[in-house]
Amino acid sequence: MRSAAILFLVPGAAHAAGTGVVGENLLWLALILLSARLFAPLAQRLGFPAVLGELLLGVLLGNLSLVGLHYFDGVAKDPIIAFIAELGVIVLLLQIGLETRLADLVRVGGRAAAVATIGIAAPFALGTLLAGPLLLPGLSQNAYLFLGATLAATSVGITGRVFRDLGRLDSREARIVLGAAVIDDVLGLVILAVVSGLVQSGKVSPGGAAWIVVEAGLFLGGSIWIGRLIAPHSSRWLARLDAGPSMLFAQVLATGLFLAWLAHVIGLAPIIGAFAAGLLFEPVFLRHFETPRIVQEAAPLLPAGERGKNLRALMEKHARHQHESMIEPIGYFFVPVFFVLTGMQVDLKTLAEPTLVAIALGITLAAVAGKLAAGFAAGRGVSPWVVGWGMVPRGEVGLIFAVAGRQLGVLDEALFSVIVIMVILTTLLTPPILTQLLKRRAQ
Amino acid sequence: MRSAAILFLVPGAAHAAGTGVVGENLLWLALILLSARLFAPLAQRLGFPAVLGELLLGVLLGNLSLVGLHYFDGVAKDPIIAFIAELGVIVLLLQIGLETRLADLVRVGGRAAAVATIGIAAPFALGTLLAGPLLLPGLSQNAYLFLGATLAATSVGITGRVFRDLGRLDSREARIVLGAAVIDDVLGLVILAVVSGLVQSGKVSPGGAAWIVVEAGLFLGGSIWIGRLIAPHSSRWLARLDAGPSMLFAQVLATGLFLAWLAHVIGLAPIIGAFAAGLLFEPVFLRHFETPRIVQEAAPLLPAGERGKNLRALMEKHARHQHESMIEPIGYFFVPVFFVLTGMQVDLKTLAEPTLVAIALGITLAAVAGKLAAGFAAGRGVSPWVVGWGMVPRGEVGLIFAVAGRQLGVLDEALFSVIVIMVILTTLLTPPILTQLLKRRAQ
């Protein structure tokens, strides 16, 4: 029998083998892919958003070790599955970017900046000055600062997914939250840099903090501006070489991956780059590519004149969204992996200590209150509750901050657990609440 | 600035970070994705098949170190990129399976078995008894046996891709080659097991060899038979839960990944499992799922009666192939990674020694002659040349055998290089020759 061992002894041979670099990953991906599709509709039947189903599936798989099943313990730590999850959230933000018009985002720019600023300042102040000293007395000032920084974080993945699942990405609330989340990511970096600087050397570097803001601004503005200058021309060149769907697909996805990498390199979250890539493609830039095959084949069959008008309009709409339809299956594959893995980060053992849970509930209250306050900075004509709850989930960003704090020795195990519970609660509570708010508003 | 180091210090934190587990992979994937799409049409303009463009791009990237550029050295060895490549060839064989009707394959079963048997026996005999002792005198009998085993291998990825790119998967030649390649993979395992047994213990275990055949037969027959029993029911159950495209997609892809894993577990190539998964889904099994959105939206707009007949037929065809259209972008993303990485395995330094190249040319001749002989076992009404050349590429399977031989200490560096050159030549020569043969036949 062909020995698996042979395949792993020689570098490079494993992939050449075509016989499974870590074959187990194939099974894990199959299980995540299919069971996410079972949990998502089940959650929807119970009135919850699909993403909650995927998160809870993750919580379940990640905590099976509590009942002695250790099969999935390796999944959350596997670098290949982690990379697929990473691709998942990058693809999600690319999709959200493609479905968002830049002009709409710019129009709410001022409101988004206000929401982002309050959404950072209010939870930071609440955590550092009130909830921290009150609920966890006797800790160092640095610990309170880090707690505040964690509360200031925003994770746009969860909220974006809820808006997208409900087809509400084109609402003013969605645009404000998306814009604010992008600004938040930058401000969050500044806070983390400042707080880490304070903790490590006892002093803040104003130049360093300013540089992060400038760099992030240059990246965002520059990539979208340059991208929109290049995209019409690159599309024409690429379509001249091959006007088929694979080239169109490759241009959009490769741009998303490239800007995600670029964002990562300059220290921003890759998802910011992916979102920027989505924003820079307008359907009109992509008009040099062939229309989808069904549109081509239907063209000679369409009735002439007035009678075929609606069908022609439908075909045009389908052609205009060709690139989004092609990214869609990539999302079906990758996106659930991200949410299931996010759920797997939840360690239910942290919920076993009543005191910690009580403190965590208090911290969570501060976390929610701070972001809801930001919602009221969104101005007239939008629901402050939708915007506020849209900013609530801390998700993976909150976890990064907590991990950084533990690395620096500022957060002890107890405070770390409190923060993890806060992250869990804000992440799991938001999807159902936001869904209810949006459904009520739609009526 | 958010330190990348933080993200890699804590297990599990890296993915939770959402900030790039090995961010460099994002850039590599973007580069491979886009440059493969540049090379493929360039190759086609010069009259070569697209896959040759991707292979040559790989050869180029993999040998940039010869001119002092070492940036891509890490790509071929990166386990994440290797896994993506692995997914690529799995997705390709799933697609080929979906586009192949099982009944058509069964109909050519006898011919495929004849082609496979001759295609194993002839090159094995040529390599072990003639080309080996003649061109490389003085080596051990074991070395000749291993050389023969390498010549007996077949890699179906390259050939399947050429047939698919030219839209000729429905030809009788394609079916015979596909069927023979599946049988070949099993017989190849037997040969490798027998030869390895001979080398290691000096004796063959007939029971072990027979068990491989039985196990592989059970797997193939069992998975397709049980799969086809289950698929109509599972489709109905899954569609009742969620009849949307994401569920349809998840069912097909998860089955592909699962059977690929199962094949790997029992020692077969994962691609055999992916191919079996593709064979077990017939469009009729999937009728419980919703039709694509454009078909739904077009339905009320279609002209009644005779006038709308052609449009209705077009919509039905589109709906029937919905699952294939959704797997297509997954292929755009993953498949080129496999072929580029296969190209990167080619070490041009092996071509620097004239004696070795001369010997390798002789061995390549034997490799081609043996498989062409098999083409003549395909029987009447099909082109023996198309079938024969279809079996020629050794690709990654030939490399596995060579690597196994080196592991066992049977193949020295010189013979290993000779085999690698043979694998390169058979892999790179086949696409253009097969394309010419198929184009001439189509006239």
Coordinates of C-alpha atoms in Angstrom, one line a residue, chain B residues 106-285:
Chain B
V106 CA -19.4 1.8 -17.7
R107 CA -20.1 1.4 -21.5
V108 CA -16.3 1.7 -22.2
G109 CA -15.3 -0.3 -19.1
G110 CA -13.9 -3.3 -21.0
R111 CA -11.8 -1.1 -23.3
A112 CA -10.6 1.0 -20.4
A113 CA -9.5 -2.1 -18.6
A114 CA -7.6 -3.3 -21.7
V115 CA -5.9 0.1 -22.1
A116 CA -5.0 0.2 -18.4
T117 CA -3.5 -3.3 -18.4
I118 CA -1.4 -2.8 -21.5
G119 CA -0.6 0.7 -20.3
I120 CA 0.8 -0.7 -17.1
A121 CA 2.4 -3.8 -18.5
A122 CA 4.1 -2.5 -21.6
P123 CA 6.0 0.5 -20.0
F124 CA 6.9 -1.7 -17.0
A125 CA 8.4 -4.4 -19.1
L126 CA 10.1 -1.8 -21.4
G127 CA 11.6 0.0 -18.4
T128 CA 12.6 -3.1 -16.4
L129 CA 13.9 -5.4 -19.1
L130 CA 15.0 -3.2 -22.0
A131 CA 15.5 0.6 -21.5
G132 CA 16.9 0.2 -18.0
P133 CA 19.6 -2.4 -18.5
L134 CA 20.4 -0.9 -22.0
L135 CA 20.7 2.8 -21.1
L136 CA 21.8 2.4 -17.4
P137 CA 23.9 -0.8 -17.3
G138 CA 25.3 -2.1 -14.1
L139 CA 22.5 -1.1 -11.7
S140 CA 20.7 -3.4 -9.4
Q141 CA 17.7 -5.4 -10.5
N142 CA 15.7 -3.5 -7.9
A143 CA 16.6 -0.2 -9.6
Y144 CA 15.3 -1.5 -12.9
L145 CA 12.1 -2.6 -11.2
F146 CA 11.5 0.8 -9.7
L147 CA 12.2 2.5 -13.0
G148 CA 9.6 0.2 -14.6
A149 CA 7.1 1.1 -11.9
T150 CA 7.6 4.8 -12.5
L151 CA 7.1 4.3 -16.2
A152 CA 3.8 2.5 -15.5
A153 CA 2.3 5.5 -13.7
T154 CA -0.4 7.7 -15.2
S155 CA -1.5 11.1 -14.1
V156 CA -5.0 11.9 -15.1
G157 CA -5.0 15.6 -14.1
I158 CA -3.1 16.8 -17.1
T159 CA -5.0 14.8 -19.7
G160 CA -8.4 15.5 -18.1
R161 CA -7.6 19.2 -18.1
V162 CA -6.8 19.1 -21.9
F163 CA -9.9 17.2 -22.8
R164 CA -12.0 19.6 -20.6
D165 CA -10.4 22.8 -22.0
L166 CA -11.2 21.6 -25.5
G167 CA -14.8 20.6 -24.5
R168 CA -14.1 17.0 -25.5
L169 CA -14.8 15.2 -22.2
D170 CA -17.8 13.6 -23.9
S171 CA -15.7 11.9 -26.5
R172 CA -15.3 8.1 -26.4
E173 CA -11.5 8.6 -26.1
A174 CA -11.9 10.8 -23.1
R175 CA -14.1 8.2 -21.3
I176 CA -11.7 5.4 -22.1
V177 CA -8.7 7.4 -20.8
L178 CA -10.6 8.4 -17.7
G179 CA -11.7 4.9 -17.0
A180 CA -8.2 3.5 -17.7
A181 CA -6.6 6.2 -15.5
V182 CA -8.8 5.2 -12.5
I183 CA -7.9 1.5 -13.0
D184 CA -4.3 2.5 -13.5
D185 CA -4.2 4.3 -10.2
V186 CA -5.2 1.0 -8.5
L187 CA -2.8 -1.1 -10.5
G188 CA -0.1 1.4 -10.0
L189 CA -0.6 1.0 -6.2
V190 CA -0.3 -2.8 -6.6
I191 CA 3.0 -2.4 -8.6
L192 CA 4.4 0.0 -6.0
A193 CA 3.4 -2.3 -3.2
V194 CA 4.9 -5.3 -4.9
V195 CA 8.1 -3.6 -5.9
S196 CA 8.5 -2.0 -2.5
G197 CA 7.9 -5.4 -0.9
L198 CA 10.5 -7.0 -3.1
V199 CA 13.0 -4.3 -2.3
Q200 CA 12.5 -4.2 1.4
S201 CA 12.1 -7.9 2.3
G202 CA 13.0 -9.6 -0.9
K203 CA 9.6 -11.3 -1.2
V204 CA 6.2 -10.3 -2.5
S205 CA 3.0 -10.8 -0.5
P206 CA 0.3 -11.9 -3.0
G207 CA -2.3 -11.5 -0.3
G208 CA -1.3 -7.8 0.2
A209 CA -1.4 -7.1 -3.5
A210 CA -4.8 -8.8 -3.9
W211 CA -6.1 -6.9 -0.9
I212 CA -5.3 -3.5 -2.5
V213 CA -7.3 -4.5 -5.6
V214 CA -10.2 -5.7 -3.5
E215 CA -10.1 -2.6 -1.3
A216 CA -9.9 -0.2 -4.2
G217 CA -12.7 -2.0 -6.0
L218 CA -14.9 -2.0 -2.9
F219 CA -14.2 1.7 -2.4
L220 CA -15.0 2.7 -6.0
G221 CA -18.0 0.5 -6.4
G222 CA -19.3 1.0 -2.9
S223 CA -19.0 4.8 -2.8
I224 CA -20.6 5.3 -6.2
W225 CA -23.3 2.6 -5.5
I226 CA -24.2 3.8 -2.0
G227 CA -23.8 7.4 -3.0
R228 CA -26.3 7.0 -5.8
L229 CA -28.7 5.3 -3.5
I230 CA -28.4 8.1 -0.9
A231 CA -28.0 11.2 -3.2
P232 CA -31.7 11.5 -4.2
H233 CA -32.9 11.2 -0.6
S234 CA -30.2 13.4 1.0
S235 CA -30.9 16.0 -1.7
R236 CA -34.6 15.9 -0.8
W237 CA -33.9 16.2 3.0
L238 CA -31.3 19.0 2.5
A239 CA -33.5 20.9 0.1
R240 CA -36.4 20.7 2.6
L241 CA -34.1 22.4 5.2
D242 CA -32.8 25.0 2.7
A243 CA -33.4 24.7 -1.0
G244 CA -31.0 27.6 -1.8
P245 CA -27.9 27.4 -3.9
S246 CA -25.5 27.4 -0.9
M247 CA -27.0 24.1 0.3
L248 CA -26.8 22.5 -3.2
F249 CA -23.2 23.7 -3.4
A250 CA -22.3 22.4 0.0
Q251 CA -23.7 19.0 -0.7
V252 CA -21.7 18.5 -3.9
L253 CA -18.5 19.9 -2.6
A254 CA -18.6 18.3 0.8
T255 CA -19.2 14.9 -0.9
G256 CA -16.2 15.5 -3.1
L257 CA -14.0 16.4 -0.1
F258 CA -15.3 13.5 2.0
L259 CA -14.7 10.9 -0.7
A260 CA -11.3 12.4 -1.4
W261 CA -10.5 12.0 2.3
L262 CA -11.9 8.4 2.3
A263 CA -9.8 7.4 -0.7
H264 CA -6.7 8.9 1.0
V265 CA -7.5 7.0 4.2
I266 CA -7.6 3.6 2.4
G267 CA -4.4 4.5 0.5
L268 CA -5.8 5.5 -2.8
A269 CA -5.2 8.9 -4.4
P270 CA -7.7 11.5 -3.1
I271 CA -8.5 12.5 -6.7
I272 CA -10.0 9.0 -7.3
G273 CA -12.5 9.8 -4.5
A274 CA -13.2 13.2 -5.9
F275 CA -13.9 11.7 -9.3
A276 CA -16.2 9.1 -7.8
A277 CA -18.1 11.9 -6.0
G278 CA -18.6 13.7 -9.3
L279 CA -19.9 10.5 -10.9
L280 CA -22.5 9.9 -8.3
F281 CA -24.5 13.1 -8.8
E282 CA -26.9 13.2 -11.7
P283 CA -28.8 16.4 -12.3
V284 CA -32.0 14.6 -11.7
F285 CA -31.0 13.9 -8.1

